[in-house]
Amino acid sequence: SDNKRTVWSLEVDYNLLFSPVYPPHPRTIDEDWQALQLQRMLDMRVNPVQGLSAKWDYEKGQWK
């Protein structure tokens, strides 16, 4: 009985020490969010000379 208690105690200690607890991922990591953000940047024509909007063909609706 004492041996089982020791093994259980070591397992609990191991889980507490080596199982990191992370907060939930931010919503900006989600692929849907990134796609919406990209579309928003294109709609706003962000950095039209050398940036993202310069590489988008607005007439065809696709990347150049």
Short mmCIF file of C-alpha atoms in Angstrom, two decimals:
data_model
loop_
_atom_site.label_atom_id
_atom_site.label_comp_id
_atom_site.label_asym_id
_atom_site.label_seq_id
_atom_site.Cartn_x
_atom_site.Cartn_y
_atom_site.Cartn_z
CA SER A 1 0.00 0.00 0.00
CA ASP A 2 2.82 2.38 0.88
CA ASN A 3 4.58 1.54 -2.38
CA LYS A 4 1.42 2.35 -4.40
CA ARG A 5 1.08 5.65 -2.59
CA THR A 6 4.69 6.54 -3.44
CA VAL A 7 4.23 5.73 -7.12
CA TRP A 8 0.99 7.74 -7.24
CA SER A 9 2.71 10.66 -5.48
CA LEU A 10 5.60 10.62 -7.95
CA GLU A 11 3.17 10.54 -10.88
CA VAL A 12 1.21 13.50 -9.56
CA ASP A 13 4.42 15.46 -8.90
CA TYR A 14 5.70 14.66 -12.40
CA ASN A 15 2.44 15.83 -14.00
CA LEU A 16 2.44 19.06 -12.04
CA LEU A 17 6.06 19.86 -12.80
CA PHE A 18 6.39 18.76 -16.40
CA SER A 19 2.96 19.37 -17.88
CA PRO A 20 3.06 23.03 -18.82
CA VAL A 21 -0.17 24.94 -18.64
CA TYR A 22 -0.60 27.41 -21.45
CA PRO A 23 -3.31 29.99 -21.94
CA PRO A 24 -5.59 29.50 -24.95
CA HIS A 25 -4.25 30.62 -28.31
CA PRO A 26 -5.15 34.15 -29.37
CA ARG A 27 -7.79 34.39 -32.08
CA THR A 28 -5.28 35.97 -34.46
CA ILE A 29 -3.58 32.58 -34.93
CA ASP A 30 -6.73 31.10 -36.48
CA GLU A 31 -6.50 30.75 -40.28
CA ASP A 32 -9.99 32.17 -40.76
CA TRP A 33 -9.03 35.30 -38.84
CA GLN A 34 -5.84 35.70 -40.91
CA ALA A 35 -7.80 35.35 -44.16
CA LEU A 36 -10.29 37.99 -43.03
CA GLN A 37 -7.46 40.29 -41.97
CA LEU A 38 -5.74 39.87 -45.35
CA GLN A 39 -8.98 40.67 -47.18
CA ARG A 40 -9.46 43.73 -44.98
CA MET A 41 -5.95 44.96 -45.80
CA LEU A 42 -6.59 44.47 -49.52
CA ASP A 43 -9.94 46.28 -49.28
CA MET A 44 -8.22 49.21 -47.54
CA ARG A 45 -5.43 49.13 -50.17
CA VAL A 46 -2.73 49.09 -47.52
CA ASN A 47 0.73 50.12 -48.82
CA PRO A 48 -0.22 50.24 -52.52
CA VAL A 49 3.21 51.18 -53.91
CA GLN A 50 5.56 48.43 -52.68
CA GLY A 51 3.58 46.46 -50.15
CA LEU A 52 0.80 43.92 -50.05
CA SER A 53 -1.66 45.85 -52.20
CA ALA A 54 0.92 46.30 -54.96
CA LYS A 55 0.95 42.52 -55.46
CA TRP A 56 -2.86 42.17 -55.79
CA ASP A 57 -4.67 42.58 -59.11
CA TYR A 58 -7.92 44.34 -58.18
CA GLU A 59 -9.49 43.86 -61.62
CA LYS A 60 -8.95 40.07 -61.70
CA GLY A 61 -9.27 39.54 -57.94
CA GLN A 62 -6.11 37.47 -57.68
CA TRP A 63 -2.40 37.79 -56.91
CA LYS A 64 -0.21 39.20 -59.68
#
